[in-house]
Each structure stands twice: as C-alpha cells, then as structure tokens.
Amino acid sequence: MEMFDNNSNVELNAESTDCIALNNPDVIQNSSRKGKSQWQRNCLEASIYLQEGENNDKFYTHPRKLEALPAYAIAHNTWFHVLDLCAALLVLLLAACERPALDFLQLPVGVHGSLEILMLLLLSLELGIRMKWLGWKVYFKHPRTCMKTVILCIMMVEAVVVLIRQTNHFRVTRGLRPLFLLNSHYCRGVRRLARQTFQSLPPIFDMLVLLLFFMLIFSVLGFYLFSTVPNNPYFLTFKDSFISLFILLTTANYPDVMMPAYNESRYSAFFFIAYLALELYFIMNLFLAVVYDTFSGFEKEKLKKLFFHKREGCRHAFKLLTSRKEQNSITLPSFLGLLENFRPKLTRKDGYLMFKALNTSQNGKLSLDEFYEIFEVCDLKWKAKNVDEDLWSSNFRHPCNKIFKGMHQVVTSKWFDYVVYFIIFANFVSILFETIQLSLKGVVVGSHTYTLSYISIAFVAIYCVEAMIKILGKGPYEYFTSGWDVFDFLVTVVSLAGVLGEAYSDSFYYVIILRPFRLLRLFKAKKRYRDVLGTLFMLINRLAGLVIMIILVYYFFAIIGMEVYLNTDLTNCCKNTSVESYYMKTNTSQGYYYLNNFNNIFFSGVTLFELTVVNNWFIIMEGYAHHVGEWTRIYFMLFYIVMMVVMNIVVAFVLELFMFRINYRRKLNLDDIEDHLKIQRDLGLSAEELDMCENKNVVVTASHIINQGTSTTPGAEYRLPYLYRGERLRSKDDFSLKMYSDEVKGWIEEDQNQREEIIHGLEEMRQHRRPTANSCSGIY
C-alpha cells in the first residue's frame, strides 16, 4: 500500500516537467492541477522511501496516508532531532544535580524534579508524533518505541512522586536514561553497535558459561585441597574459594592467593598453574576469538542487510517514479523532482550531472539497475575541472601555474618523502642525545632553565616550509582532506607551539614534551606503521560510538552504585582484615582506597574506571563487602563480566578493522588504502547542456545525453568543453562493498532469483484462481 492511497501513477511523457514544477512556474499554469499534485506526491513518497533505505528505517513504519505527512515531516525535521537529542542529554546530566551530588551542583528537589518532567515531556512529544503518523497498530509493533513508552511512563510517575514528596527516593530506574540517548536520531551508529553487541551475546554467553563452569570445578577442588591449610583465608569456605578464583582470573591477587598453600606444599603450585593455563591463557583467549569471529560475522551480515535494504527502498521509489508509458524507466524530469525532496539543497546542474552519471546506457532514461546506484552518487560534490590538468592551480596565470605545478611534482615524488624522513630521523637523534645529556647530569626537569636551541628552530622551520610547499603544491582542499596530510599538519602545529612556548618563557618547561610529537611522522615511513595509524584514522568516527556505549554502561552502573552505596564511608574500615591497611587514614597512609566511593556521578565514574583497569580491583570489592554486606560482591563481579565482554568487543572491533585494511590492500594490490579514499566521477557537459542547467527558463531535457550516446565518434562524451568532477570520501560500507565485490554479485543474483520465484509463484496463483469457461457456465 502506497502513501496517500495512490491508485495509479499519472501518465507523463519522457519530457514532462510536472515533477520539477517548483522550478518552472510557467509549467504549473499549463499542467493539469490534479496530475501535477499527484505526481509531486509520488516524488515526495519516493524520496521518503530512499531516506528509509539510507537510514535503515523499517518500511512498515512508512507513512500510509496524506494526513500522516505533517507528523512525519516534523519527526524527521533537523530541529526536532536536535531538540530530542538535547532533551536526552539533559535527562542524563540531571544525575549530576540530583541526590547524591556535589554541593555546588546540587539543585533543590523542586527544580530538578520540574526539569526532569519537562525533559520527559519533550521526549514524549516524539512518541506522540510517531503515534500520529504510524497509527496505534504499527506503533505497538515497534519494540524500541514500546520500550521507550514504558520507561517514560515509569519515570514520569517517579518524577511526579518526587515532586509531591519533595524528597528523592530509591530510583535505580534512572540507570535506564541512556536508552533515550540511544533512541535519538544522531546516535544511530551507537544504536546499531549496541544492537550488534546484543546479537553477539548468545555465543559469548556460551563461553561465559564454560568459563564459570571450570571456575566452579576448581573452586570445589580448591576447597577440598586447601581449606585445612593454616593461615589460608582464601579457601576456608566454598564461597571464599569461588571468590578467590574469580579474582585470580584477573591476576589481581596473584601470587598472594597461592603462597599459603605453596608454603604448605610445593606441589600445590600445579593447581594454580593448571587453573591459570586453562582459564586465563586458553579459555579467555578462546573467548576473544569467539567474540572476534561473531562480531566480524555480524559485520558482514549487517553489510548484506543494509545493502538489500537500500535496494528495496530503490525499488519502492522506482515504482512511484515510473509512468504508464515508461513503466521500466525513470525520465530526467522525474529524477529531478525526486531530488527536490531527497536532496533539496542540490542545484539543477548537480541533479543533471547525477542523472548523467547514473545513466551509463546513455539512453536518457534510468533503468532499475542504474537507479540502484543512486546512493553512491547522491552525495558527490561536483566542481568544475580543467580538461587538461588535474591540479588546483591549473587555471592560474603564467608563470604561477608553472611554479605550482613544479611544487606538485616535488611533493608527490618519493625522494621528497625520503628527504623528510631523513630530517625527522635526524631530529629524533638530536632530541634523544639532548635528553640523555640532561639525564646523565641529573637535571631536575621542573627547575631546569631550558634554552631555545637553533637546532630546534631549524627543524621546526623545515617542517613549516614542508607544510607550506605541500599546501601550495597539492591545493588546500586535497591537502586537508587527506588523513596523513592533516596528521602532518597537526604535528607541525604542535611542534611550532612547543618552540614558541620555549621562546616565550623559560618557565614554560612543560612545552618540552611537545618535541617528541615531531617524531610521530616516522609512522609513515613503514607500511605496517601506516596500517596501524591508518586504522586509527578509520576508527575515529566508529570509536566515538564505542566510547559513547562504554560511557552509557558506566552511567547505568554508576546510578545503581549511587543508590545502593549512598553515604557509605570506607575510611578506616575493614578492621582485622587483609585489606585494612588500604583503608587506613593516617599521615603515612599508602592505600587511599577510602577515596573510592559512589557519592556522586563523577566519583562513581572514577571508581568504575579503577574497576575496569582491574589492578587491585578486589580491594574495593572487599571494602564494600565488609562494610555493607557480602551480597554487594554481585555488583562488582557483574560489572567486571560486563566490561570484560564490552572490552573484548572493542578489541574485536579494532582487530576486524585492522585485518580488513590489510586484506583490502592486498586484494587490490595497493601500497596504501588511502589511494582509494575518494570516489571520483568525471563528466563532460556541452555548451547547450551547461546553458540548460544554469538557465531556469530552459526546459530540462535528456536529448543531449541521447545524442552523445548515439555519437559514432569514440569517446565523444569525454571531449566536451566543460568537465566536472564529483568527489566524496568512501565510507566503511563503500570499502566493504568493494572488498567483497565477488560476494556482492552473488547476493544480487540470489536476490534476483528469489524475486523471480516469487513473481512466478504469484503468476501460478493467478492462473489457478482464474475460472475456466466451463466452470463459469456451470455457475449460471
């Protein structure tokens, strides 16, 4: 069922301009009002299908009626997305102002309670708008929407109770607030990552069960073997045995946990060696392998689903843009009408260039196979390009164009890189020599007077000159869109800041630490190092999603810790226990573990980070278990298990991208994956085509494309006087589709076979249902 209840497409000829009527006022007056409005609605609905395919939105949430369009438009408005994101962030930040909180941040109950209700109402607004455009049946089919509705209702009731009672009560449900942020439009990447993590849990859970199973077996053995050993508190009971071995898995209590038994019998070492070899070095590494295999498998499966989802969106849009006369193709006017809604900021020239880039058959009409490529070209940035030169300075006057061309030849030569590497290595030797001299003299870094040497000035000056030559030779756009060049530029800026800091004042001794940053450029000298640092560049955007997910996990556990351990003071606690010295507050205190608490959201985050790092984490757990209760161990053990899974996923994420980068480079025989960083399309326009694109009074037609396609002169379309280049950076999905190009062909064939089988099945059903002449006569 199509949106707006369209019964049929409006009939248009190949050169109809109804679909671009917004740019042609004269056409509006001469067109059928009914047909025009109907076709514009088709263009709008087709653009919505493409947006749903691009954003991976479910097609069953597609608006079905004309009355749903205003609500759909509001829900997908940029300002509405920003409002929803701000409301979700403010709800999260309320944890810093509610009990418990720092004194200078704490707000009265009435204030933060009212703010919470206001933010929850703003978040509820999105649900109300969704209900308007989806209808209640589709609304309650969407799991994430239902979950958000339930959580909002619970939190709204709790916030009202807080306002009525004018006091905060026990509220662990605050830990669910991160779900609002995950549900926002701008956290789609984080949401997909979280979904992928949950989908990876079944095999991960199997490994956790195996890990805990062997831990229980060794706990039983440890209890029977070492419970009678004198002065051995680690295996007195089965509970102590299990807790000790759980901590031993993290190696935080090793070798302390072994020494009492080892003192009694040297053979007891075999127990601990066997346990660590099995659990730590075998099962934990196998655990990482399972996580990596599962995660990488879901990466390819996700790529396949997104690929087919986009193709399905294209099919829906294609059906709406065809007419009765052109049932198997899209005309140029229809395509431009689509772009008015799908990419409204594009000019007519951009749209025409996109159409020409897609129309590889050069027949002036887009087939479905050509239309499938719209997502590859829709974000290309088109710029005029000189026919003869590929340099930014090719249009400069003589002799500037020759000078800049010479600079380009210099900076793109290998010898230039070799000279730069030699200079950086010489800089490394000078810094190392200077540091060794200061160290041998026993210089106190904080009180030493640093003098700015001419060597430092010379090296930084060379780096600055190199950056200037590269910018002038390559051009600002090419320079600042290259990851390595941006990296070089930042290192140069940091080096220059260090020299200026030393020149400004001798007291700025700390700027000396900026000197080694110059040496980071040596990473480019070796291919393996380029792969490592290049992986980091590719990871930056996706790592942001991982960092947000980890922060949200911290937030969840921090809220629970703040509610459960509120006002717990561990100063001088744990008397007569093995951890007493760590919590003792004296002038000679060594542990300072009493500073680890859950008194507010910030201190909770620090405490949880200490638990994540693992070193001596059990001391914090022992303190709370002794002071609050043994059951509190569940909280700390559960946090360790969750973070172990999350951090293994992070490692798997990095490994997957690193291996992908290596395999991509090997498969395509590239020295560097940066060579494929950009997607480029070059197209030529004739003078008539350029005038048609720039003059709105001229009717847009595809006849020029048809004439160029039927030309008998080989390569005629590339000898046109006006050359344009479309460019955009490749995404991870673009790299993946190119990497798995052979498999993608198999996916397409499989999809086509399935579609043909479905069509064939429907045809057979129609034939079986169609009554014969004899059966009809029998009825009457």
PDB file of C-alpha atoms in Angstrom, residues 2-4 6 9-10 38-39 41-49 62 313-323 330 334:
ATOM      1  CA  GLU A   2       1.499   3.319  -1.045  1.00  0.00           C
ATOM      2  CA  MET A   3       1.281   6.543   0.905  1.00  0.00           C
ATOM      3  CA  PHE A   4      -1.608   8.914   0.108  1.00  0.00           C
ATOM      4  CA  ASN A   6      -2.407   6.324  -4.823  1.00  0.00           C
ATOM      5  CA  ASN A   9       0.704   6.661 -11.441  1.00  0.00           C
ATOM      6  CA  VAL A  10      -0.018   9.723 -13.527  1.00  0.00           C
ATOM      7  CA  GLN A  38      -0.462  13.593  -7.694  1.00  0.00           C
ATOM      8  CA  TRP A  39       2.951  13.298  -9.329  1.00  0.00           C
ATOM      9  CA  ARG A  41       3.203  13.386  -4.075  1.00  0.00           C
ATOM     10  CA  ASN A  42       4.761  10.395  -5.824  1.00  0.00           C
ATOM     11  CA  CYS A  43       8.108  12.213  -5.919  1.00  0.00           C
ATOM     12  CA  LEU A  44       7.802  13.036  -2.218  1.00  0.00           C
ATOM     13  CA  GLU A  45       6.915   9.479  -1.273  1.00  0.00           C
ATOM     14  CA  ALA A  46       9.750   8.106  -3.393  1.00  0.00           C
ATOM     15  CA  SER A  47      12.189  10.384  -1.560  1.00  0.00           C
ATOM     16  CA  ILE A  48      10.842   9.083   1.763  1.00  0.00           C
ATOM     17  CA  TYR A  49      11.471   5.507   0.646  1.00  0.00           C
ATOM     18  CA  HIS A  62       6.308   4.205   6.209  1.00  0.00           C
ATOM     19  CA  GLY A 313      13.995   1.332  -0.932  1.00  0.00           C
ATOM     20  CA  CYS A 314      15.151   1.958  -4.502  1.00  0.00           C
ATOM     21  CA  ARG A 315      12.564  -0.486  -5.856  1.00  0.00           C
ATOM     22  CA  HIS A 316       9.739   1.227  -3.944  1.00  0.00           C
ATOM     23  CA  ALA A 317      10.900   4.648  -5.165  1.00  0.00           C
ATOM     24  CA  PHE A 318      11.389   3.414  -8.744  1.00  0.00           C
ATOM     25  CA  LYS A 319       7.812   2.120  -8.901  1.00  0.00           C
ATOM     26  CA  LEU A 320       6.467   5.521  -7.869  1.00  0.00           C
ATOM     27  CA  LEU A 321       8.562   7.445 -10.403  1.00  0.00           C
ATOM     28  CA  THR A 322       7.601   5.433 -13.467  1.00  0.00           C
ATOM     29  CA  SER A 323       4.595   6.258 -15.648  1.00  0.00           C
ATOM     30  CA  ILE A 330      12.658   6.931 -14.958  1.00  0.00           C
ATOM     31  CA  SER A 334      11.001  12.595 -12.672  1.00  0.00           C
TER      32      SER A 334
END
